Amino acid sequence: MKKLEDLQEIISDAVNKLSFPIYPAALYEPISYILSLGGKRMRPALLLMACDLFGGDVDAAISPALAIEVFHNFTLMHDDIMDNAPLRRGNTTVHERWNNNAAILSGDVMLVEGYKLMMQVEDRLLRPILDIFNTTAVGVCEGQQLDMEFEVLDHVNIDEYVNMIRLKTAVVLGGALKIGALIGGADVKDAELLSSFGEHLGLAFQLQDDILDVYGEPEKFGKQVGGDIISNKKTYLLIKAKELADPRQTADLNHWIALKQFNNIEKVEAVTAIYNSLNIRQHAEDAMQTYADKAFEALDAISLPEEHKQYLRDFADGLLVREN
Amino acid sequence: MKKLEDLQEIISDAVNKLSFPIYPAALYEPISYILSLGGKRMRPALLLMACDLFGGDVDAAISPALAIEVFHNFTLMHDDIMDNAPLRRGNTTVHERWNNNAAILSGDVMLVEGYKLMMQVEDRLLRPILDIFNTTAVGVCEGQQLDMEFEVLDHVNIDEYVNMIRLKTAVVLGGALKIGALIGGADVKDAELLSSFGEHLGLAFQLQDDILDVYGEPEKFGKQVGGDIISNKKTYLLIKAKELADPRQTADLNHWIALKQFNNIEKVEAVTAIYNSLNIRQHAEDAMQTYADKAFEALDAISLPEEHKQYLRDFADGLLVREN
């Protein structure tokens, strides 16, 4: 089994070697630019890992892995327009550096380039793999739509939230693993189990992210503690808190959410106190554990040598680190 | 051979029957909306026509034909954002009726839906047809990019202009015909000849459009005469005029182009007079004829019964109507 870092390295090298036409420059430069901003290349590395797990030739999976990375960056390019984001990985976003039109159109051609890369598979796998890619792509668009809608909705319930993060982030992880597994020679059943592993792990990881925003150690976490609270982001924690709050706690929460001018530390402390009184952290960790369990259940059912499963368990344990 | 009107009718019915998920509504409603605005459904009808020409089963070509129509409407949805267009076929554009983000994201998922429809072909045709679709899609994006760039460039030459309209409009016609031909059972050589016919016919048609803007009869043409002149649109006529103009004519042209306040009729008359003095109409008609000739040359070389070729000739003659 190849190490995850080595697979990420293979992807980084392959991304660096990707070349696009030079004319029209304004169409293709934003693609090279956003791809050059780096990132962990986790999605394509997972695709390679899945291929490797089933004894496949990792080289044969590089183009489809690049497809997943190009697709992911297409979604980032368009999401950044929609979210009005000035920065991406510490660099100017495409729509800020060029303009909205360039970001729309370069994103469009990037999606097509993603398909071109994804098609670089054996004929017998072309249709099943493109079916997965289509499903993944539709899911991500639906997830982004729901994410934008939820921002302006008063009430979102837990099921809706989980469905949104599943579509927006978990589905791609599952899709990447499933495609890699098929290229590696897995049968459909095992590929689907691995996909289920990835999707549930993605959900658990996203819930962990919500928890760490409030309860993580800032040094390890690398973000401002309570960023989600400050911005009123509808996380699992906030949605669950609204669900469980008594009238006084509800009034308290709504007060902080409505407040236009506030001291950040004060707001984070006040909302965290409400979360604590409702035992929200435990609720969120239970939910996270439920998804992690489902991931491991799917993993157990895959027909793979025990050491390969252990590799995946170690990978999952590495992702789901307890910070406190 | 089925009549073009009947093929357009088949497409209209199939478009009406297309259904998309209902959740999230704001993602899928814009798709149904833009598809409901009508249009001549020329591109998908051409795809069916090509299939029919080679004796194929038109029903087997409906999904790919819908793919071309969905793809075309995706490009319209995004182009309308980029062009800040308030109206599309007399109706509010998607980004005006919803908002820019909805138009971006619905367009994205529409492109994926286009791929899903295009994949509804026999396995042996899946890769070649998707290759054509990819090339077409990339071409259209490049054409739109060049079109936007040319709007703000001082100097565009004839070759650049022809390349732009080829990419933006002609390539899709060629692509639709090629895909239809392959589904109809044509060999690659004939499919490419038919594609060349369509692409050159598209170029001739676009040049005719440029000519008719200035020299068409308004009653037949249905548009304001000289609209391109009023808006300083870089058409074949304007580019050629700038190329051929002597210093005095150049100064005259530049004067009218730079003028911010003017009487429309006066400007159209003045610029048309410059065109006339440079014999621009003849130049444009010669160029148009050159592309029409190339279209008919490709057509002659196709291995099809003479009556089928005559059908295509009649179709082309119908498109390239002399208005004066």
PDB file of C-alpha atoms in Angstrom, chain B residues 75-172:
ATOM      1  CA  THR B  75     -24.631  28.593 -22.606  1.00  0.00           C
ATOM      2  CA  LEU B  76     -27.486  31.094 -23.022  1.00  0.00           C
ATOM      3  CA  MET B  77     -28.095  31.165 -19.260  1.00  0.00           C
ATOM      4  CA  HIS B  78     -24.448  31.939 -18.530  1.00  0.00           C
ATOM      5  CA  ASP B  79     -24.000  34.260 -21.539  1.00  0.00           C
ATOM      6  CA  ASP B  80     -26.966  36.324 -20.357  1.00  0.00           C
ATOM      7  CA  ILE B  81     -25.254  36.900 -17.002  1.00  0.00           C
ATOM      8  CA  MET B  82     -22.014  37.879 -18.725  1.00  0.00           C
ATOM      9  CA  ASP B  83     -23.776  40.147 -21.219  1.00  0.00           C
ATOM     10  CA  ASN B  84     -26.006  41.678 -18.543  1.00  0.00           C
ATOM     11  CA  ALA B  85     -28.984  40.841 -20.764  1.00  0.00           C
ATOM     12  CA  PRO B  86     -32.398  41.655 -19.266  1.00  0.00           C
ATOM     13  CA  LEU B  87     -34.394  39.692 -21.841  1.00  0.00           C
ATOM     14  CA  ARG B  88     -34.165  36.348 -23.615  1.00  0.00           C
ATOM     15  CA  ARG B  89     -36.748  35.638 -26.303  1.00  0.00           C
ATOM     16  CA  GLY B  90     -38.883  38.452 -24.931  1.00  0.00           C
ATOM     17  CA  ASN B  91     -38.870  37.050 -21.400  1.00  0.00           C
ATOM     18  CA  THR B  92     -36.944  37.972 -18.287  1.00  0.00           C
ATOM     19  CA  THR B  93     -33.553  36.264 -18.208  1.00  0.00           C
ATOM     20  CA  VAL B  94     -32.815  33.764 -15.451  1.00  0.00           C
ATOM     21  CA  HIS B  95     -30.328  35.977 -13.587  1.00  0.00           C
ATOM     22  CA  GLU B  96     -32.886  38.819 -13.617  1.00  0.00           C
ATOM     23  CA  ARG B  97     -35.827  36.674 -12.548  1.00  0.00           C
ATOM     24  CA  TRP B  98     -33.851  34.803  -9.892  1.00  0.00           C
ATOM     25  CA  ASN B  99     -30.344  36.166  -9.383  1.00  0.00           C
ATOM     26  CA  ASN B 100     -26.802  35.745 -10.676  1.00  0.00           C
ATOM     27  CA  ASN B 101     -25.976  32.930  -8.281  1.00  0.00           C
ATOM     28  CA  ALA B 102     -29.026  30.936  -9.318  1.00  0.00           C
ATOM     29  CA  ALA B 103     -28.125  31.431 -12.972  1.00  0.00           C
ATOM     30  CA  ILE B 104     -24.523  30.344 -12.392  1.00  0.00           C
ATOM     31  CA  LEU B 105     -25.411  27.231 -10.428  1.00  0.00           C
ATOM     32  CA  SER B 106     -28.433  26.162 -12.485  1.00  0.00           C
ATOM     33  CA  GLY B 107     -26.270  26.564 -15.567  1.00  0.00           C
ATOM     34  CA  ASP B 108     -23.614  24.348 -14.030  1.00  0.00           C
ATOM     35  CA  VAL B 109     -26.016  21.559 -13.232  1.00  0.00           C
ATOM     36  CA  MET B 110     -27.542  21.989 -16.704  1.00  0.00           C
ATOM     37  CA  LEU B 111     -24.183  21.228 -18.296  1.00  0.00           C
ATOM     38  CA  VAL B 112     -24.042  18.023 -16.257  1.00  0.00           C
ATOM     39  CA  GLU B 113     -27.627  17.201 -17.290  1.00  0.00           C
ATOM     40  CA  GLY B 114     -26.454  17.711 -20.871  1.00  0.00           C
ATOM     41  CA  TYR B 115     -23.771  15.066 -20.376  1.00  0.00           C
ATOM     42  CA  LYS B 116     -26.307  12.699 -18.814  1.00  0.00           C
ATOM     43  CA  LEU B 117     -28.575  13.032 -21.842  1.00  0.00           C
ATOM     44  CA  MET B 118     -25.672  12.738 -24.279  1.00  0.00           C
ATOM     45  CA  MET B 119     -24.646   9.472 -22.659  1.00  0.00           C
ATOM     46  CA  GLN B 120     -27.919   7.840 -23.714  1.00  0.00           C
ATOM     47  CA  VAL B 121     -26.333   6.250 -26.755  1.00  0.00           C
ATOM     48  CA  GLU B 122     -25.080   2.764 -27.569  1.00  0.00           C
ATOM     49  CA  ASP B 123     -21.878   1.780 -25.782  1.00  0.00           C
ATOM     50  CA  ARG B 124     -19.843   1.649 -28.984  1.00  0.00           C
ATOM     51  CA  LEU B 125     -20.734   5.284 -29.705  1.00  0.00           C
ATOM     52  CA  LEU B 126     -20.308   6.589 -26.157  1.00  0.00           C
ATOM     53  CA  ARG B 127     -16.669   7.644 -26.402  1.00  0.00           C
ATOM     54  CA  PRO B 128     -16.687   9.089 -29.928  1.00  0.00           C
ATOM     55  CA  ILE B 129     -19.866  11.051 -29.236  1.00  0.00           C
ATOM     56  CA  LEU B 130     -18.642  12.414 -25.925  1.00  0.00           C
ATOM     57  CA  ASP B 131     -15.359  13.392 -27.604  1.00  0.00           C
ATOM     58  CA  ILE B 132     -17.341  15.458 -30.109  1.00  0.00           C
ATOM     59  CA  PHE B 133     -19.485  16.920 -27.341  1.00  0.00           C
ATOM     60  CA  ASN B 134     -16.387  17.915 -25.341  1.00  0.00           C
ATOM     61  CA  THR B 135     -14.780  19.553 -28.360  1.00  0.00           C
ATOM     62  CA  THR B 136     -18.002  21.397 -29.108  1.00  0.00           C
ATOM     63  CA  ALA B 137     -18.400  22.584 -25.523  1.00  0.00           C
ATOM     64  CA  VAL B 138     -14.808  23.813 -25.297  1.00  0.00           C
ATOM     65  CA  GLY B 139     -15.221  25.596 -28.628  1.00  0.00           C
ATOM     66  CA  VAL B 140     -18.336  27.425 -27.484  1.00  0.00           C
ATOM     67  CA  CYS B 141     -16.612  28.592 -24.279  1.00  0.00           C
ATOM     68  CA  GLU B 142     -13.607  29.792 -26.276  1.00  0.00           C
ATOM     69  CA  GLY B 143     -15.897  31.573 -28.721  1.00  0.00           C
ATOM     70  CA  GLN B 144     -17.781  33.338 -25.933  1.00  0.00           C
ATOM     71  CA  GLN B 145     -14.468  34.396 -24.355  1.00  0.00           C
ATOM     72  CA  LEU B 146     -13.216  35.817 -27.658  1.00  0.00           C
ATOM     73  CA  ASP B 147     -16.545  37.557 -28.275  1.00  0.00           C
ATOM     74  CA  MET B 148     -16.279  39.312 -24.900  1.00  0.00           C
ATOM     75  CA  GLU B 149     -12.644  40.231 -25.506  1.00  0.00           C
ATOM     76  CA  PHE B 150     -13.308  41.594 -28.992  1.00  0.00           C
ATOM     77  CA  GLU B 151     -15.970  43.930 -27.612  1.00  0.00           C
ATOM     78  CA  VAL B 152     -13.333  45.934 -25.768  1.00  0.00           C
ATOM     79  CA  LEU B 153     -10.444  45.550 -28.220  1.00  0.00           C
ATOM     80  CA  ASP B 154      -9.619  48.382 -30.600  1.00  0.00           C
ATOM     81  CA  HIS B 155      -8.419  46.128 -33.363  1.00  0.00           C
ATOM     82  CA  VAL B 156      -9.762  42.740 -34.420  1.00  0.00           C
ATOM     83  CA  ASN B 157      -8.854  41.279 -37.791  1.00  0.00           C
ATOM     84  CA  ILE B 158     -11.046  39.250 -40.134  1.00  0.00           C
ATOM     85  CA  ASP B 159      -9.358  35.936 -39.322  1.00  0.00           C
ATOM     86  CA  GLU B 160      -9.839  36.482 -35.609  1.00  0.00           C
ATOM     87  CA  TYR B 161     -13.466  37.412 -36.170  1.00  0.00           C
ATOM     88  CA  VAL B 162     -14.208  34.395 -38.340  1.00  0.00           C
ATOM     89  CA  ASN B 163     -12.498  32.133 -35.825  1.00  0.00           C
ATOM     90  CA  MET B 164     -14.657  33.619 -33.072  1.00  0.00           C
ATOM     91  CA  ILE B 165     -17.975  33.085 -34.854  1.00  0.00           C
ATOM     92  CA  ARG B 166     -16.824  29.625 -35.908  1.00  0.00           C
ATOM     93  CA  LEU B 167     -16.213  28.687 -32.278  1.00  0.00           C
ATOM     94  CA  LYS B 168     -19.210  30.486 -30.836  1.00  0.00           C
ATOM     95  CA  THR B 169     -21.870  29.326 -33.261  1.00  0.00           C
ATOM     96  CA  ALA B 170     -20.690  27.151 -36.152  1.00  0.00           C
ATOM     97  CA  VAL B 171     -18.937  24.455 -34.125  1.00  0.00           C
ATOM     98  CA  VAL B 172     -22.175  23.431 -32.385  1.00  0.00           C
TER      99      VAL B 172
END
